[in-house]
Amino acid sequence: MSKVLLFGEPMAMFTAETEGPLEEVVLFRRSLAGAEVNVCTGLSRLGHNVSYVTKLGQDPMGHYIKNFLNREGIGTEFLTFDPIYKTATQLKSKVSEGDPDVAYYRKGSAFSHMSAADIDQIKLAGVDLVHVTGIPPALSLSCREATFRLIDRAKEHGVTITFDPNLRPSLWESEEVMVKVINELAAKADLILPGVSEGLILTGTDDPEKIADFYQNLGVKEVIVKLGSNGAYVRTESESFYQEGFKVEKVIDTVGAGDGFAVGVITGKLEGLPIQDTITRANAIGAIQVTFVSDNEGLPTREELDQFIRSHQ
């Protein structure tokens, strides 16, 4: 079976049980957050062999996260604990409409001290695909170096690289640096998954076809532009097309939808699905995810995914 590697920072997430400003909320429910851990979870639930490269604090939240990964069948052989720095956390408000407020506590976290030297300890033999997002390079200069090292080592080993920009402007020192670094990383990828609003920031246009032009001119083979509820625009070396998304009755929380979409794309590629079937799967997982509060709770098993697609055709 194909082996997938992801690199990122998981966080203990505390979601408000009641609506209102975070400073006034008394009760929170703990779960797990982080774009890359969401993708890991989705891949594992669909039966794929996935391992997570990360660093956690030697603290209760760090052990909670490792236990979660073990329960989900996610490989932890590249997980390390830091005796000094702590595991990152975040607070998330409860809303009945619109996007929730999120407060991050990740500056100086254990993961933010990841370095290129840590990446050099990882054995890439047998790895078929590495999925990277634009979040780790935003967290610290050493994480930025680690991200480039991972992608460069993956390329040296002939490993397929998928890249999701996952822009977090508040984590970067400036938008100018963010755009420069993200596009440098994107140019090294085989496939990139920008959202249409991210494309506007990164390429200066929100026209999906022009976004695809921009990245193919950088040498990226496949560009899949996420269009939210409208589906996606796909550009490969040989074809291009728009594909509609799935409609859901009620959107609970849009956080994690893009990660679900990435799960669909990655598993479709690994299983050799036709590109149209891959995008159908990606759109379906994204649609399922927006009907759940947790960032990864709704990520489906294969049976749940097949049932959703059948019931919406």
mmCIF file of N, CA and C in Angstrom, residues 161-247:
data_model
loop_
_atom_site.group_PDB
_atom_site.id
_atom_site.type_symbol
_atom_site.label_atom_id
_atom_site.label_comp_id
_atom_site.label_asym_id
_atom_site.label_seq_id
_atom_site.Cartn_x
_atom_site.Cartn_y
_atom_site.Cartn_z
ATOM 1 N N ILE A 161 4.764 15.298 -4.586
ATOM 2 C CA ILE A 161 4.539 16.354 -3.594
ATOM 3 C C ILE A 161 3.236 17.072 -3.911
ATOM 4 N N THR A 162 2.309 17.053 -2.960
ATOM 5 C CA THR A 162 1.084 17.847 -3.074
ATOM 6 C C THR A 162 1.175 18.988 -2.077
ATOM 7 N N PHE A 163 0.651 20.164 -2.473
ATOM 8 C CA PHE A 163 0.830 21.369 -1.653
ATOM 9 C C PHE A 163 -0.471 22.156 -1.570
ATOM 10 N N ASP A 164 -0.887 22.448 -0.352
ATOM 11 C CA ASP A 164 -2.064 23.279 -0.095
ATOM 12 C C ASP A 164 -1.588 24.578 0.538
ATOM 13 N N PRO A 165 -1.759 25.732 -0.125
ATOM 14 C CA PRO A 165 -1.240 26.993 0.434
ATOM 15 C C PRO A 165 -1.749 27.289 1.844
ATOM 16 N N ASN A 166 -3.016 26.976 2.128
ATOM 17 C CA ASN A 166 -3.577 27.146 3.469
ATOM 18 C C ASN A 166 -3.096 28.441 4.120
ATOM 19 N N LEU A 167 -3.406 29.554 3.490
ATOM 20 C CA LEU A 167 -2.884 30.837 3.946
ATOM 21 C C LEU A 167 -3.397 31.215 5.332
ATOM 22 N N ARG A 168 -2.466 31.641 6.191
ATOM 23 C CA ARG A 168 -2.779 32.159 7.522
ATOM 24 C C ARG A 168 -2.035 33.491 7.672
ATOM 25 N N PRO A 169 -2.569 34.574 7.055
ATOM 26 C CA PRO A 169 -1.829 35.846 7.037
ATOM 27 C C PRO A 169 -1.391 36.333 8.410
ATOM 28 N N SER A 170 -2.186 36.071 9.447
ATOM 29 C CA SER A 170 -1.845 36.569 10.785
ATOM 30 C C SER A 170 -0.585 35.929 11.358
ATOM 31 N N LEU A 171 -0.165 34.797 10.791
ATOM 32 C CA LEU A 171 1.012 34.103 11.307
ATOM 33 C C LEU A 171 2.308 34.571 10.633
ATOM 34 N N TRP A 172 2.187 35.302 9.541
ATOM 35 C CA TRP A 172 3.364 35.708 8.778
ATOM 36 C C TRP A 172 3.838 37.096 9.187
ATOM 37 N N GLU A 173 5.118 37.370 8.910
ATOM 38 C CA GLU A 173 5.656 38.699 9.240
ATOM 39 C C GLU A 173 5.126 39.772 8.303
ATOM 40 N N SER A 174 4.772 39.392 7.078
ATOM 41 C CA SER A 174 4.147 40.337 6.140
ATOM 42 C C SER A 174 3.504 39.550 5.014
ATOM 43 N N GLU A 175 2.564 40.183 4.316
ATOM 44 C CA GLU A 175 1.932 39.513 3.175
ATOM 45 C C GLU A 175 2.941 39.295 2.061
ATOM 46 N N GLU A 176 3.843 40.243 1.897
ATOM 47 C CA GLU A 176 4.854 40.134 0.843
ATOM 48 C C GLU A 176 5.712 38.881 1.036
ATOM 49 N N VAL A 177 6.160 38.648 2.264
ATOM 50 C CA VAL A 177 6.970 37.459 2.555
ATOM 51 C C VAL A 177 6.136 36.204 2.349
ATOM 52 N N MET A 178 4.886 36.231 2.817
ATOM 53 C CA MET A 178 3.992 35.077 2.670
ATOM 54 C C MET A 178 3.852 34.681 1.205
ATOM 55 N N VAL A 179 3.545 35.641 0.357
ATOM 56 C CA VAL A 179 3.342 35.358 -1.060
ATOM 57 C C VAL A 179 4.621 34.792 -1.687
ATOM 58 N N LYS A 180 5.750 35.400 -1.367
ATOM 59 C CA LYS A 180 7.033 34.961 -1.934
ATOM 60 C C LYS A 180 7.349 33.521 -1.526
ATOM 61 N N VAL A 181 7.242 33.220 -0.232
ATOM 62 C CA VAL A 181 7.598 31.888 0.267
ATOM 63 C C VAL A 181 6.625 30.829 -0.240
ATOM 64 N N ILE A 182 5.328 31.133 -0.178
ATOM 65 C CA ILE A 182 4.323 30.160 -0.622
ATOM 66 C C ILE A 182 4.526 29.814 -2.090
ATOM 67 N N ASN A 183 4.785 30.809 -2.912
ATOM 68 C CA ASN A 183 4.959 30.530 -4.341
ATOM 69 C C ASN A 183 6.275 29.821 -4.635
ATOM 70 N N GLU A 184 7.297 30.061 -3.824
ATOM 71 C CA GLU A 184 8.547 29.303 -3.973
ATOM 72 C C GLU A 184 8.316 27.829 -3.646
ATOM 73 N N LEU A 185 7.543 27.569 -2.600
ATOM 74 C CA LEU A 185 7.215 26.186 -2.239
ATOM 75 C C LEU A 185 6.332 25.548 -3.304
ATOM 76 N N ALA A 186 5.343 26.302 -3.772
ATOM 77 C CA ALA A 186 4.418 25.779 -4.782
ATOM 78 C C ALA A 186 5.166 25.337 -6.038
ATOM 79 N N ALA A 187 6.177 26.100 -6.418
ATOM 80 C CA ALA A 187 6.929 25.802 -7.645
ATOM 81 C C ALA A 187 7.637 24.451 -7.575
ATOM 82 N N LYS A 188 7.844 23.944 -6.353
ATOM 83 C CA LYS A 188 8.516 22.657 -6.178
ATOM 84 C C LYS A 188 7.529 21.480 -6.156
ATOM 85 N N ALA A 189 6.229 21.789 -6.123
ATOM 86 C CA ALA A 189 5.211 20.746 -5.975
ATOM 87 C C ALA A 189 4.798 20.158 -7.314
ATOM 88 N N ASP A 190 4.244 18.956 -7.265
ATOM 89 C CA ASP A 190 3.665 18.327 -8.455
ATOM 90 C C ASP A 190 2.213 18.749 -8.626
ATOM 91 N N LEU A 191 1.533 19.024 -7.510
ATOM 92 C CA LEU A 191 0.122 19.390 -7.528
ATOM 93 C C LEU A 191 -0.122 20.431 -6.451
ATOM 94 N N ILE A 192 -0.889 21.469 -6.792
ATOM 95 C CA ILE A 192 -1.195 22.524 -5.827
ATOM 96 C C ILE A 192 -2.699 22.707 -5.729
ATOM 97 N N LEU A 193 -3.172 23.047 -4.515
ATOM 98 C CA LEU A 193 -4.606 23.131 -4.219
ATOM 99 C C LEU A 193 -4.980 24.500 -3.644
ATOM 100 N N PRO A 194 -4.857 25.577 -4.410
ATOM 101 C CA PRO A 194 -5.239 26.881 -3.854
ATOM 102 C C PRO A 194 -6.753 27.082 -3.849
ATOM 103 N N GLY A 195 -7.248 27.796 -2.836
ATOM 104 C CA GLY A 195 -8.620 28.274 -2.889
ATOM 105 C C GLY A 195 -8.660 29.484 -3.801
ATOM 106 N N VAL A 196 -9.827 29.810 -4.330
ATOM 107 C CA VAL A 196 -9.903 30.917 -5.285
ATOM 108 C C VAL A 196 -9.540 32.251 -4.617
ATOM 109 N N SER A 197 -9.910 32.450 -3.350
ATOM 110 C CA SER A 197 -9.547 33.691 -2.656
ATOM 111 C C SER A 197 -8.056 33.717 -2.338
ATOM 112 N N GLU A 198 -7.465 32.539 -2.088
ATOM 113 C CA GLU A 198 -6.016 32.465 -1.894
ATOM 114 C C GLU A 198 -5.307 32.803 -3.195
ATOM 115 N N GLY A 199 -5.876 32.333 -4.304
ATOM 116 C CA GLY A 199 -5.289 32.631 -5.605
ATOM 117 C C GLY A 199 -5.198 34.117 -5.875
ATOM 118 N N LEU A 200 -6.208 34.867 -5.424
ATOM 119 C CA LEU A 200 -6.197 36.320 -5.606
ATOM 120 C C LEU A 200 -4.997 36.940 -4.894
ATOM 121 N N ILE A 201 -4.719 36.486 -3.671
ATOM 122 C CA ILE A 201 -3.588 37.013 -2.900
ATOM 123 C C ILE A 201 -2.261 36.571 -3.520
ATOM 124 N N LEU A 202 -2.189 35.319 -3.933
ATOM 125 C CA LEU A 202 -0.919 34.743 -4.376
ATOM 126 C C LEU A 202 -0.568 35.065 -5.820
ATOM 127 N N THR A 203 -1.589 35.270 -6.668
ATOM 128 C CA THR A 203 -1.319 35.468 -8.098
ATOM 129 C C THR A 203 -1.861 36.786 -8.636
ATOM 130 N N GLY A 204 -2.683 37.491 -7.831
ATOM 131 C CA GLY A 204 -3.235 38.765 -8.277
ATOM 132 C C GLY A 204 -4.516 38.637 -9.073
ATOM 133 N N THR A 205 -5.071 37.413 -9.168
ATOM 134 C CA THR A 205 -6.325 37.229 -9.895
ATOM 135 C C THR A 205 -7.188 36.186 -9.194
ATOM 136 N N ASP A 206 -8.515 36.344 -9.285
ATOM 137 C CA ASP A 206 -9.400 35.314 -8.754
ATOM 138 C C ASP A 206 -10.085 34.542 -9.888
ATOM 139 N N ASP A 207 -9.539 34.666 -11.076
ATOM 140 C CA ASP A 207 -9.996 33.876 -12.220
ATOM 141 C C ASP A 207 -9.309 32.506 -12.135
ATOM 142 N N PRO A 208 -10.073 31.424 -11.908
ATOM 143 C CA PRO A 208 -9.450 30.108 -11.723
ATOM 144 C C PRO A 208 -8.514 29.705 -12.857
ATOM 145 N N GLU A 209 -8.874 30.071 -14.085
ATOM 146 C CA GLU A 209 -8.040 29.669 -15.216
ATOM 147 C C GLU A 209 -6.711 30.422 -15.231
ATOM 148 N N LYS A 210 -6.753 31.692 -14.840
ATOM 149 C CA LYS A 210 -5.503 32.467 -14.767
ATOM 150 C C LYS A 210 -4.642 32.024 -13.585
ATOM 151 N N ILE A 211 -5.291 31.603 -12.490
ATOM 152 C CA ILE A 211 -4.535 31.047 -11.354
ATOM 153 C C ILE A 211 -3.792 29.792 -11.821
ATOM 154 N N ALA A 212 -4.498 28.954 -12.574
ATOM 155 C CA ALA A 212 -3.874 27.733 -13.099
ATOM 156 C C ALA A 212 -2.726 28.078 -14.046
ATOM 157 N N ASP A 213 -2.921 29.088 -14.900
ATOM 158 C CA ASP A 213 -1.843 29.536 -15.803
ATOM 159 C C ASP A 213 -0.603 29.911 -14.998
ATOM 160 N N PHE A 214 -0.815 30.684 -13.941
ATOM 161 C CA PHE A 214 0.294 31.185 -13.118
ATOM 162 C C PHE A 214 1.139 30.017 -12.598
ATOM 163 N N TYR A 215 0.463 29.011 -12.019
ATOM 164 C CA TYR A 215 1.223 27.917 -11.405
ATOM 165 C C TYR A 215 1.797 26.949 -12.436
ATOM 166 N N GLN A 216 1.104 26.761 -13.546
ATOM 167 C CA GLN A 216 1.704 25.909 -14.574
ATOM 168 C C GLN A 216 2.929 26.586 -15.191
ATOM 169 N N ASN A 217 2.913 27.908 -15.236
ATOM 170 C CA ASN A 217 4.097 28.634 -15.715
ATOM 171 C C ASN A 217 5.276 28.491 -14.755
ATOM 172 N N LEU A 218 4.984 28.179 -13.488
ATOM 173 C CA LEU A 218 6.052 27.927 -12.510
ATOM 174 C C LEU A 218 6.544 26.484 -12.590
ATOM 175 N N GLY A 219 5.841 25.666 -13.384
ATOM 176 C CA GLY A 219 6.262 24.278 -13.552
ATOM 177 C C GLY A 219 5.424 23.257 -12.809
ATOM 178 N N VAL A 220 4.320 23.702 -12.172
ATOM 179 C CA VAL A 220 3.444 22.766 -11.457
ATOM 180 C C VAL A 220 2.625 21.976 -12.487
ATOM 181 N N LYS A 221 2.608 20.659 -12.359
ATOM 182 C CA LYS A 221 1.929 19.828 -13.358
ATOM 183 C C LYS A 221 0.411 19.926 -13.252
ATOM 184 N N GLU A 222 -0.113 19.871 -12.016
ATOM 185 C CA GLU A 222 -1.567 19.881 -11.819
ATOM 186 C C GLU A 222 -1.965 20.989 -10.858
ATOM 187 N N VAL A 223 -3.008 21.731 -11.222
ATOM 188 C CA VAL A 223 -3.546 22.796 -10.383
ATOM 189 C C VAL A 223 -5.033 22.540 -10.195
ATOM 190 N N ILE A 224 -5.466 22.464 -8.948
ATOM 191 C CA ILE A 224 -6.888 22.286 -8.650
ATOM 192 C C ILE A 224 -7.309 23.456 -7.784
ATOM 193 N N VAL A 225 -8.129 24.332 -8.360
ATOM 194 C CA VAL A 225 -8.556 25.546 -7.648
ATOM 195 C C VAL A 225 -9.881 25.260 -6.951
ATOM 196 N N LYS A 226 -9.879 25.397 -5.628
ATOM 197 C CA LYS A 226 -11.092 25.128 -4.842
ATOM 198 C C LYS A 226 -12.033 26.329 -4.934
ATOM 199 N N LEU A 227 -13.286 26.052 -5.291
ATOM 200 C CA LEU A 227 -14.280 27.111 -5.483
ATOM 201 C C LEU A 227 -15.381 27.048 -4.423
ATOM 202 N N GLY A 228 -15.082 26.457 -3.262
ATOM 203 C CA GLY A 228 -16.062 26.363 -2.195
ATOM 204 C C GLY A 228 -17.250 25.515 -2.611
ATOM 205 N N SER A 229 -18.450 26.003 -2.330
ATOM 206 C CA SER A 229 -19.663 25.238 -2.643
ATOM 207 C C SER A 229 -19.872 25.080 -4.150
ATOM 208 N N ASN A 230 -19.128 25.854 -4.938
ATOM 209 C CA ASN A 230 -19.251 25.754 -6.398
ATOM 210 C C ASN A 230 -18.380 24.654 -7.003
ATOM 211 N N GLY A 231 -17.630 23.955 -6.154
ATOM 212 C CA GLY A 231 -16.835 22.844 -6.662
ATOM 213 C C GLY A 231 -15.380 23.196 -6.890
ATOM 214 N N ALA A 232 -14.881 22.926 -8.094
ATOM 215 C CA ALA A 232 -13.452 23.122 -8.359
ATOM 216 C C ALA A 232 -13.187 23.310 -9.840
ATOM 217 N N TYR A 233 -12.045 23.955 -10.112
ATOM 218 C CA TYR A 233 -11.530 24.045 -11.482
ATOM 219 C C TYR A 233 -10.238 23.237 -11.521
ATOM 220 N N VAL A 234 -10.129 22.364 -12.511
ATOM 221 C CA VAL A 234 -9.009 21.439 -12.600
ATOM 222 C C VAL A 234 -8.206 21.698 -13.865
ATOM 223 N N ARG A 235 -6.886 21.755 -13.719
ATOM 224 C CA ARG A 235 -5.996 21.887 -14.876
ATOM 225 C C ARG A 235 -4.856 20.877 -14.727
ATOM 226 N N THR A 236 -4.805 19.928 -15.643
ATOM 227 C CA THR A 236 -3.688 18.996 -15.679
ATOM 228 C C THR A 236 -2.847 19.341 -16.903
ATOM 229 N N GLU A 237 -1.865 18.505 -17.200
ATOM 230 C CA GLU A 237 -1.034 18.753 -18.378
ATOM 231 C C GLU A 237 -1.798 18.494 -19.670
ATOM 232 N N SER A 238 -2.904 17.747 -19.562
ATOM 233 C CA SER A 238 -3.609 17.361 -20.789
ATOM 234 C C SER A 238 -5.061 17.821 -20.873
ATOM 235 N N GLU A 239 -5.655 18.286 -19.760
ATOM 236 C CA GLU A 239 -7.063 18.684 -19.806
ATOM 237 C C GLU A 239 -7.382 19.737 -18.754
ATOM 238 N N SER A 240 -8.541 20.359 -18.919
ATOM 239 C CA SER A 240 -9.018 21.322 -17.926
ATOM 240 C C SER A 240 -10.544 21.296 -17.916
ATOM 241 N N PHE A 241 -11.121 21.463 -16.726
ATOM 242 C CA PHE A 241 -12.583 21.454 -16.622
ATOM 243 C C PHE A 241 -13.023 21.998 -15.266
ATOM 244 N N TYR A 242 -14.279 22.460 -15.223
ATOM 245 C CA TYR A 242 -14.935 22.838 -13.974
ATOM 246 C C TYR A 242 -15.796 21.662 -13.520
ATOM 247 N N GLN A 243 -15.879 21.451 -12.224
ATOM 248 C CA GLN A 243 -16.753 20.404 -11.706
ATOM 249 C C GLN A 243 -17.547 20.951 -10.520
ATOM 250 N N GLU A 244 -18.861 20.772 -10.582
ATOM 251 C CA GLU A 244 -19.723 21.308 -9.534
ATOM 252 C C GLU A 244 -19.523 20.575 -8.211
ATOM 253 N N GLY A 245 -19.808 21.300 -7.111
ATOM 254 C CA GLY A 245 -19.744 20.696 -5.788
ATOM 255 C C GLY A 245 -21.083 20.109 -5.381
ATOM 256 N N PHE A 246 -21.137 19.598 -4.167
ATOM 257 C CA PHE A 246 -22.366 19.035 -3.607
ATOM 258 C C PHE A 246 -23.038 20.080 -2.721
ATOM 259 N N LYS A 247 -24.351 20.121 -2.762
ATOM 260 C CA LYS A 247 -25.093 21.032 -1.895
ATOM 261 C C LYS A 247 -25.475 20.303 -0.612
#
